[in-house]
PDB file of C-alpha atoms (C1' of nucleotides) in Angstrom:
ATOM      1  CA  MET A   1      79.064 108.511 106.925  1.00 96.00           C
ATOM      2  CA  LEU A   2      75.422 108.814 107.910  1.00 96.00           C
ATOM      3  CA  ILE A   3      74.392 106.769 110.902  1.00 97.00           C
ATOM      4  CA  PRO A   4      70.669 106.370 111.574  1.00 97.00           C
ATOM      5  CA  HIS A   5      69.587 106.220 115.203  1.00 98.00           C
ATOM      6  CA  LEU A   6      68.958 102.694 116.502  1.00 98.00           C
ATOM      7  CA  HIS A   7      68.145 103.169 120.191  1.00 98.00           C
ATOM      8  CA  ASP A   8      68.818 105.375 123.208  1.00 98.00           C
ATOM      9  CA  TRP A   9      71.693 104.512 125.539  1.00 98.00           C
ATOM     10  CA  PRO A  10      70.880 102.655 128.762  1.00 98.00           C
ATOM     11  CA  THR A  11      71.940 103.690 132.234  1.00 96.00           C
ATOM     12  CA  THR A  12      71.556 100.376 134.033  1.00 96.00           C
ATOM     13  CA  GLU A  13      72.670  96.831 133.350  1.00 97.00           C
ATOM     14  CA  ALA A  14      69.054  95.674 133.271  1.00 96.00           C
ATOM     15  CA  GLU A  15      68.243  98.158 130.504  1.00 97.00           C
ATOM     16  CA  ALA A  16      71.338  97.102 128.566  1.00 98.00           C
ATOM     17  CA  LEU A  17      70.356  93.429 128.797  1.00 97.00           C
ATOM     18  CA  ALA A  18      66.857  94.282 127.589  1.00 97.00           C
ATOM     19  CA  ILE A  19      68.303  96.020 124.523  1.00 98.00           C
ATOM     20  CA  GLN A  20      70.505  93.033 123.720  1.00 98.00           C
ATOM     21  CA  HIS A  21      67.540  90.677 123.892  1.00 97.00           C
ATOM     22  CA  GLU A  22      65.509  93.020 121.742  1.00 97.00           C
ATOM     23  CA  LEU A  23      68.177  93.257 119.039  1.00 98.00           C
ATOM     24  CA  VAL A  24      69.759  89.779 118.813  1.00 98.00           C
ATOM     25  CA  GLY A  25      67.089  88.603 116.436  1.00 98.00           C
ATOM     26  CA  ARG A  26      68.161  91.153 113.821  1.00 98.00           C
ATOM     27  CA  VAL A  27      71.748  89.886 113.650  1.00 98.00           C
ATOM     28  CA  ASN A  28      72.565  88.170 110.371  1.00 98.00           C
ATOM     29  CA  VAL A  29      75.627  85.911 110.223  1.00 98.00           C
ATOM     30  CA  SER A  30      74.645  84.060 107.051  1.00 98.00           C
ATOM     31  CA  VAL A  31      76.061  86.439 104.456  1.00 98.00           C
ATOM     32  CA  PRO A  32      79.046  85.194 102.411  1.00 98.00           C
ATOM     33  CA  LEU A  33      82.052  87.501 102.206  1.00 98.00           C
ATOM     34  CA  GLY A  34      81.527  89.922  99.337  1.00 97.00           C
ATOM     35  CA  THR A  35      84.026  92.146  97.581  1.00 98.00           C
ATOM     36  CA  ILE A  36      85.747  94.433 100.080  1.00 98.00           C
ATOM     37  CA  ARG A  37      87.257  97.617  98.650  1.00 98.00           C
ATOM     38  CA  THR A  38      87.566  99.548 101.923  1.00 98.00           C
ATOM     39  CA  LEU A  39      88.060  98.058 105.377  1.00 98.00           C
ATOM     40  CA  ALA A  40      87.990  99.989 108.658  1.00 98.00           C
ATOM     41  CA  GLY A  41      89.874  99.099 111.835  1.00 98.00           C
ATOM     42  CA  CYS A  42      88.496 100.482 115.115  1.00 98.00           C
ATOM     43  CA  ASP A  43      89.757 100.664 118.693  1.00 98.00           C
ATOM     44  CA  ILE A  44      89.581 102.614 121.935  1.00 98.00           C
ATOM     45  CA  ALA A  45      92.315 103.708 124.358  1.00 97.00           C
ATOM     46  CA  TYR A  46      91.490 104.634 127.953  1.00 97.00           C
ATOM     47  CA  ASP A  47      93.090 107.298 130.090  1.00 96.00           C
ATOM     48  CA  THR A  48      94.460 106.308 133.463  1.00 92.00           C
ATOM     49  CA  ALA A  49      92.656 107.645 136.518  1.00 86.00           C
ATOM     50  CA  SER A  50      90.032 109.533 134.512  1.00 93.00           C
ATOM     51  CA  PRO A  51      86.946 108.507 132.509  1.00 95.00           C
ATOM     52  CA  LYS A  52      88.454 110.036 129.384  1.00 97.00           C
ATOM     53  CA  LEU A  53      88.951 107.825 126.360  1.00 98.00           C
ATOM     54  CA  VAL A  54      89.877 108.032 122.684  1.00 98.00           C
ATOM     55  CA  ALA A  55      88.066 106.262 119.861  1.00 98.00           C
ATOM     56  CA  ALA A  56      90.074 105.760 116.667  1.00 98.00           C
ATOM     57  CA  VAL A  57      89.139 104.539 113.197  1.00 98.00           C
ATOM     58  CA  VAL A  58      91.490 103.856 110.299  1.00 98.00           C
ATOM     59  CA  VAL A  59      90.072 103.211 106.833  1.00 98.00           C
ATOM     60  CA  LEU A  60      92.174 101.131 104.484  1.00 98.00           C
ATOM     61  CA  ASP A  61      91.909 100.675 100.727  1.00 98.00           C
ATOM     62  CA  TRP A  62      91.543  96.899 100.264  1.00 98.00           C
ATOM     63  CA  PRO A  63      93.412  94.742  99.600  1.00 97.00           C
ATOM     64  CA  SER A  64      96.217  97.239  98.952  1.00 97.00           C
ATOM     65  CA  ARG A  65      96.179  98.163 102.663  1.00 97.00           C
ATOM     66  CA  THR A  66      96.780 101.827 101.858  1.00 97.00           C
ATOM     67  CA  VAL A  67      95.472 104.139 104.590  1.00 98.00           C
ATOM     68  CA  ILE A  68      92.917 106.497 103.033  1.00 98.00           C
ATOM     69  CA  GLU A  69      91.368 108.089 106.124  1.00 98.00           C
ATOM     70  CA  LYS A  70      91.745 108.386 109.900  1.00 98.00           C
ATOM     71  CA  THR A  71      89.498 109.825 112.599  1.00 98.00           C
ATOM     72  CA  VAL A  72      89.934 110.157 116.348  1.00 98.00           C
ATOM     73  CA  VAL A  73      87.357 111.274 118.899  1.00 98.00           C
ATOM     74  CA  ARG A  74      87.869 112.230 122.519  1.00 98.00           C
ATOM     75  CA  ALA A  75      85.000 111.240 124.775  1.00 98.00           C
ATOM     76  CA  GLU A  76      84.182 110.090 128.259  1.00 97.00           C
ATOM     77  CA  ALA A  77      83.070 106.648 129.432  1.00 96.00           C
ATOM     78  CA  THR A  78      79.506 106.753 130.707  1.00 96.00           C
ATOM     79  CA  PHE A  79      78.868 103.046 131.181  1.00 97.00           C
ATOM     80  CA  PRO A  80      81.098 100.784 133.341  1.00 96.00           C
ATOM     81  CA  TYR A  81      82.988  97.783 132.031  1.00 96.00           C
ATOM     82  CA  VAL A  82      80.835  94.728 132.563  1.00 97.00           C
ATOM     83  CA  PRO A  83      81.733  91.421 130.866  1.00 97.00           C
ATOM     84  CA  GLY A  84      79.058  90.858 128.242  1.00 98.00           C
ATOM     85  CA  LEU A  85      78.037  94.522 128.067  1.00 98.00           C
ATOM     86  CA  LEU A  86      81.188  96.029 126.539  1.00 98.00           C
ATOM     87  CA  SER A  87      79.351  97.609 123.619  1.00 98.00           C
ATOM     88  CA  PHE A  88      77.441  99.962 125.909  1.00 98.00           C
ATOM     89  CA  ARG A  89      80.768 101.341 127.094  1.00 98.00           C
ATOM     90  CA  GLU A  90      82.590 101.628 123.766  1.00 98.00           C
ATOM     91  CA  LEU A  91      79.970 102.084 121.061  1.00 98.00           C
ATOM     92  CA  PRO A  92      78.894 105.678 121.782  1.00 98.00           C
ATOM     93  CA  ALA A  93      82.392 107.042 121.200  1.00 98.00           C
ATOM     94  CA  LEU A  94      83.019 104.763 118.198  1.00 98.00           C
ATOM     95  CA  LEU A  95      79.809 105.944 116.545  1.00 98.00           C
ATOM     96  CA  GLU A  96      80.950 109.556 116.925  1.00 98.00           C
ATOM     97  CA  ALA A  97      84.166 108.638 115.149  1.00 98.00           C
ATOM     98  CA  PHE A  98      82.278 106.934 112.294  1.00 98.00           C
ATOM     99  CA  ALA A  99      79.995 109.936 111.943  1.00 98.00           C
ATOM    100  CA  GLN A 100      83.060 112.026 111.103  1.00 98.00           C
ATOM    101  CA  LEU A 101      84.134 109.614 108.384  1.00 98.00           C
ATOM    102  CA  GLY A 102      84.014 110.857 104.817  1.00 97.00           C
ATOM    103  CA  HIS A 103      83.965 107.250 103.567  1.00 92.00           C
ATOM    104  CA  ALA A 104      81.427 104.532 104.267  1.00 97.00           C
ATOM    105  CA  PRO A 105      83.707 101.450 104.595  1.00 98.00           C
ATOM    106  CA  ASP A 106      82.589  98.126 103.092  1.00 98.00           C
ATOM    107  CA  ALA A 107      83.439  96.301 106.344  1.00 98.00           C
ATOM    108  CA  PHE A 108      84.663  96.917 109.901  1.00 98.00           C
ATOM    109  CA  MET A 109      87.018  95.033 112.199  1.00 98.00           C
ATOM    110  CA  LEU A 110      87.120  95.379 115.994  1.00 98.00           C
ATOM    111  CA  ASP A 111      89.122  94.183 118.988  1.00 97.00           C
ATOM    112  CA  ALA A 112      86.070  92.458 120.430  1.00 98.00           C
ATOM    113  CA  GLN A 113      83.689  89.539 120.053  1.00 98.00           C
ATOM    114  CA  GLY A 114      80.937  89.111 117.482  1.00 98.00           C
ATOM    115  CA  VAL A 115      78.423  86.313 118.109  1.00 98.00           C
ATOM    116  CA  ALA A 116      80.942  84.491 120.338  1.00 98.00           C
ATOM    117  CA  HIS A 117      79.210  86.098 123.277  1.00 98.00           C
ATOM    118  CA  PRO A 118      77.052  84.851 126.197  1.00 98.00           C
ATOM    119  CA  ARG A 119      73.904  86.160 124.474  1.00 98.00           C
ATOM    120  CA  ASN A 120      75.349  86.038 120.945  1.00 98.00           C
ATOM    121  CA  PHE A 121      75.518  89.812 120.871  1.00 98.00           C
ATOM    122  CA  GLY A 122      79.082  91.051 121.157  1.00 98.00           C
ATOM    123  CA  LEU A 123      80.280  94.547 120.294  1.00 98.00           C
ATOM    124  CA  ALA A 124      80.766  93.623 116.620  1.00 98.00           C
ATOM    125  CA  CYS A 125      77.089  92.583 116.373  1.00 98.00           C
ATOM    126  CA  HIS A 126      75.877  95.728 118.061  1.00 98.00           C
ATOM    127  CA  LEU A 127      78.002  97.934 115.806  1.00 98.00           C
ATOM    128  CA  GLY A 128      76.865  95.983 112.766  1.00 98.00           C
ATOM    129  CA  LEU A 129      73.235  96.763 113.488  1.00 98.00           C
ATOM    130  CA  TRP A 130      73.929 100.462 114.028  1.00 98.00           C
ATOM    131  CA  LEU A 131      75.845 100.742 110.757  1.00 98.00           C
ATOM    132  CA  ASP A 132      73.930  98.058 108.851  1.00 98.00           C
ATOM    133  CA  ARG A 133      77.228  96.891 107.402  1.00 98.00           C
ATOM    134  CA  PRO A 134      79.520  93.831 107.704  1.00 98.00           C
ATOM    135  CA  CYS A 135      81.397  93.754 111.010  1.00 98.00           C
ATOM    136  CA  VAL A 136      83.997  91.257 112.233  1.00 98.00           C
ATOM    137  CA  GLY A 137      85.027  90.654 115.826  1.00 98.00           C
ATOM    138  CA  CYS A 138      88.669  89.697 116.466  1.00 98.00           C
ATOM    139  CA  ALA A 139      89.181  89.467 120.240  1.00 98.00           C
ATOM    140  CA  LYS A 140      92.471  88.903 121.995  1.00 97.00           C
ATOM    141  CA  SER A 141      90.988  86.561 124.580  1.00 96.00           C
ATOM    142  CA  TRP A 142      88.328  83.933 125.055  1.00 97.00           C
ATOM    143  CA  LEU A 143      84.827  84.738 126.241  1.00 97.00           C
ATOM    144  CA  VAL A 144      82.651  81.749 125.324  1.00 97.00           C
ATOM    145  CA  GLY A 145      82.816  78.568 123.235  1.00 97.00           C
ATOM    146  CA  ASP A 146      84.805  75.368 122.914  1.00 96.00           C
ATOM    147  CA  TYR A 147      87.852  74.840 120.722  1.00 96.00           C
ATOM    148  CA  ALA A 148      91.041  72.882 120.207  1.00 95.00           C
ATOM    149  CA  ALA A 149      94.274  74.860 120.024  1.00 94.00           C
ATOM    150  CA  PRO A 150      95.059  75.813 116.402  1.00 96.00           C
ATOM    151  CA  GLY A 151      98.416  74.831 114.896  1.00 94.00           C
ATOM    152  CA  PRO A 152     101.544  76.861 115.834  1.00 93.00           C
ATOM    153  CA  THR A 153     101.968  78.560 112.466  1.00 94.00           C
ATOM    154  CA  ALA A 154     100.535  81.922 111.396  1.00 95.00           C
ATOM    155  CA  GLY A 155      97.320  81.247 109.488  1.00 96.00           C
ATOM    156  CA  ASP A 156      96.414  78.051 111.342  1.00 96.00           C
ATOM    157  CA  THR A 157      92.793  77.983 112.503  1.00 97.00           C
ATOM    158  CA  SER A 158      90.466  75.898 114.612  1.00 97.00           C
ATOM    159  CA  PRO A 159      86.662  76.140 114.871  1.00 97.00           C
ATOM    160  CA  LEU A 160      85.071  77.892 117.841  1.00 97.00           C
ATOM    161  CA  THR A 161      81.793  76.203 118.731  1.00 97.00           C
ATOM    162  CA  LEU A 162      79.047  76.363 121.317  1.00 95.00           C
ATOM    163  CA  HIS A 163      76.407  73.711 121.835  1.00 92.00           C
ATOM    164  CA  GLY A 164      77.439  72.110 118.563  1.00 91.00           C
ATOM    165  CA  ARG A 165      77.088  75.315 116.536  1.00 95.00           C
ATOM    166  CA  THR A 166      80.049  77.027 114.866  1.00 97.00           C
ATOM    167  CA  LEU A 167      80.346  80.578 116.190  1.00 97.00           C
ATOM    168  CA  GLY A 168      83.626  81.519 114.552  1.00 98.00           C
ATOM    169  CA  SER A 169      87.238  80.441 114.762  1.00 98.00           C
ATOM    170  CA  VAL A 170      90.400  80.615 116.808  1.00 97.00           C
ATOM    171  CA  VAL A 171      93.189  81.982 114.609  1.00 97.00           C
ATOM    172  CA  ARG A 172      96.937  81.786 115.064  1.00 97.00           C
ATOM    173  CA  SER A 173      97.525  85.298 113.743  1.00 97.00           C
ATOM    174  CA  ALA A 174     101.297  85.138 114.201  1.00 96.00           C
ATOM    175  CA  THR A 175     103.639  82.167 114.602  1.00 94.00           C
ATOM    176  CA  ASN A 176     104.158  81.243 118.237  1.00 91.00           C
ATOM    177  CA  ALA A 177     101.783  83.964 119.466  1.00 94.00           C
ATOM    178  CA  LYS A 178      98.611  83.427 121.465  1.00 95.00           C
ATOM    179  CA  PRO A 179      95.665  83.000 119.065  1.00 96.00           C
ATOM    180  CA  VAL A 180      92.849  85.523 118.514  1.00 97.00           C
ATOM    181  CA  PHE A 181      89.126  84.728 118.659  1.00 98.00           C
ATOM    182  CA  VAL A 182      87.259  85.562 115.481  1.00 98.00           C
ATOM    183  CA  SER A 183      83.490  85.650 115.091  1.00 98.00           C
ATOM    184  CA  PRO A 184      81.109  87.468 112.734  1.00 98.00           C
ATOM    185  CA  GLY A 185      79.222  90.454 114.061  1.00 98.00           C
ATOM    186  CA  HIS A 186      76.669  91.124 111.331  1.00 98.00           C
ATOM    187  CA  LYS A 187      76.144  90.776 107.571  1.00 98.00           C
ATOM    188  CA  ILE A 188      79.001  88.270 107.217  1.00 98.00           C
ATOM    189  CA  ASP A 189      79.285  84.578 108.035  1.00 98.00           C
ATOM    190  CA  ALA A 190      81.865  82.728 110.133  1.00 98.00           C
ATOM    191  CA  ALA A 191      83.900  81.651 107.100  1.00 98.00           C
ATOM    192  CA  GLY A 192      83.900  85.183 105.727  1.00 98.00           C
ATOM    193  CA  ALA A 193      84.937  86.704 109.039  1.00 98.00           C
ATOM    194  CA  THR A 194      87.814  84.244 109.315  1.00 98.00           C
ATOM    195  CA  ALA A 195      88.882  84.812 105.703  1.00 98.00           C
ATOM    196  CA  LEU A 196      88.973  88.578 106.199  1.00 98.00           C
ATOM    197  CA  VAL A 197      91.130  88.235 109.309  1.00 98.00           C
ATOM    198  CA  LEU A 198      93.500  85.880 107.493  1.00 98.00           C
ATOM    199  CA  GLN A 199      93.818  88.445 104.678  1.00 97.00           C
ATOM    200  CA  SER A 200      94.698  91.047 107.313  1.00 98.00           C
ATOM    201  CA  LEU A 201      97.667  89.319 108.918  1.00 97.00           C
ATOM    202  CA  SER A 202     101.085  90.953 108.669  1.00 96.00           C
ATOM    203  CA  GLY A 203     103.424  89.107 111.000  1.00 95.00           C
ATOM    204  CA  TYR A 204     102.065  90.703 114.167  1.00 96.00           C
ATOM    205  CA  ARG A 205      99.422  89.226 116.441  1.00 96.00           C
ATOM    206  CA  HIS A 206      96.877  91.880 115.528  1.00 97.00           C
ATOM    207  CA  PRO A 207      95.302  92.202 112.082  1.00 97.00           C
ATOM    208  CA  VAL A 208      96.457  95.320 110.186  1.00 97.00           C
ATOM    209  CA  PRO A 209      93.173  97.288 110.553  1.00 98.00           C
ATOM    210  CA  THR A 210      92.858  97.025 114.347  1.00 98.00           C
ATOM    211  CA  ARG A 211      96.612  97.230 114.804  1.00 97.00           C
ATOM    212  CA  LEU A 212      96.690 100.635 113.102  1.00 97.00           C
ATOM    213  CA  ALA A 213      93.589 101.832 114.961  1.00 98.00           C
ATOM    214  CA  HIS A 214      95.154 100.748 118.246  1.00 97.00           C
ATOM    215  CA  MET A 215      98.322 102.721 117.488  1.00 96.00           C
ATOM    216  CA  LEU A 216      96.344 105.795 116.456  1.00 97.00           C
ATOM    217  CA  ALA A 217      94.228 105.680 119.621  1.00 97.00           C
ATOM    218  CA  ASN A 218      97.361 105.490 121.768  1.00 96.00           C
ATOM    219  CA  GLU A 219      99.006 108.425 119.991  1.00 95.00           C
ATOM    220  CA  GLU A 220      95.963 110.590 120.589  1.00 96.00           C
ATOM    221  CA  ARG A 221      95.688 109.530 124.221  1.00 96.00           C
ATOM    222  CA  ALA A 222      99.250 110.727 124.784  1.00 94.00           C
ATOM    223  CA  LYS A 223      98.014 114.235 123.963  1.00 94.00           C
ATOM    224  CA  LEU A 224      95.418 114.146 126.720  1.00 88.00           C
TER     225      LEU A 224
ATOM    226  C1'  DG B   1      77.816  76.258 145.674  1.00 53.49           C
ATOM    227  C1'  DC B   2      82.077  77.061 142.416  1.00 53.49           C
ATOM    228  C1'  DG B   3      84.384  79.033 138.618  1.00 53.49           C
ATOM    229  C1'  DA B   4      84.587  82.291 134.523  1.00 53.49           C
ATOM    230  C1'  DC B   5      84.299  86.792 132.837  1.00 53.49           C
ATOM    231  C1'  DA B   6      85.698  90.770 125.388  1.00 53.49           C
ATOM    232  C1'  DG B   7      88.056  95.839 126.766  1.00 53.49           C
TER     233       DG B   7
ATOM    234  C1'  DA C   1      91.829  98.467 129.322  1.00 53.49           C
ATOM    235  C1'  DT C   2      96.077 100.203 132.257  1.00 53.49           C
ATOM    236  C1'  DC C   3     100.583 100.227 135.323  1.00 53.49           C
ATOM    237  C1'  DT C   4     106.015  98.842 133.309  1.00 53.49           C
ATOM    238  C1'  DT C   5     112.440  97.189 132.114  1.00 53.49           C
ATOM    239  C1'  DG C   6     114.772  94.179 130.800  1.00 53.49           C
ATOM    240  C1'  DT C   7     115.287  90.199 128.390  1.00 53.49           C
ATOM    241  C1'  DC C   8     114.832  85.690 125.783  1.00 53.49           C
ATOM    242  C1'  DG C   9     114.414  84.248 121.025  1.00 53.49           C
ATOM    243  C1'  DC C  10     114.078  84.297 115.825  1.00 53.49           C
TER     244       DC C  10
END
DNA sequence: GCGACAG
DNA sequence: ATCTTGTCGC
């Protein structure tokens, strides 16, 4: 898929923060969930004791869940891991993987935060702006926001708020498993992001799209 | 000052 | 994220 250039990559934290502040205003989390015919799951696996990493993308026909395309890209981390600046570390490699895609998925799902971020600009938001397509963040741990524990059964949800505003939701993706934190990244609203994650559950803690991408990334890393 | 901190 | 075996539970 074609990916227009959005901005150059920063070298320092100060530059990264400036980019976030410059782009937050363009994020749109007011779009209702539309018809999704293809959904992409994305993830990255890191090598131990080396800056090498693998970005993986799995495109699924939706809602049949049939895998229709996969892409993996080997790259090297250029930006360090800094809480709140994760996108500057993972996006470059992910964008390379998307560029190799023959399909242009209707929506994307990531193991990261969307607007549930200190500056409301998580990886899912950043990716959404680059691709100009719906992106959903489904993180495995909390970063910001207040919430009450969701019920113990798969599918149970609880709102994730901040300063009285609903950012997303906390979803019990699998019975008796720790919940995941869902928030829209771009071109989708909180309800839509949550609905898409609920449609993606399969008995495991991770939604099908990111679960498959995670497995693919690990397989490729083993070949490093 | 103290605690928290996606992957 | 990553390093790691067995083990408790459905």
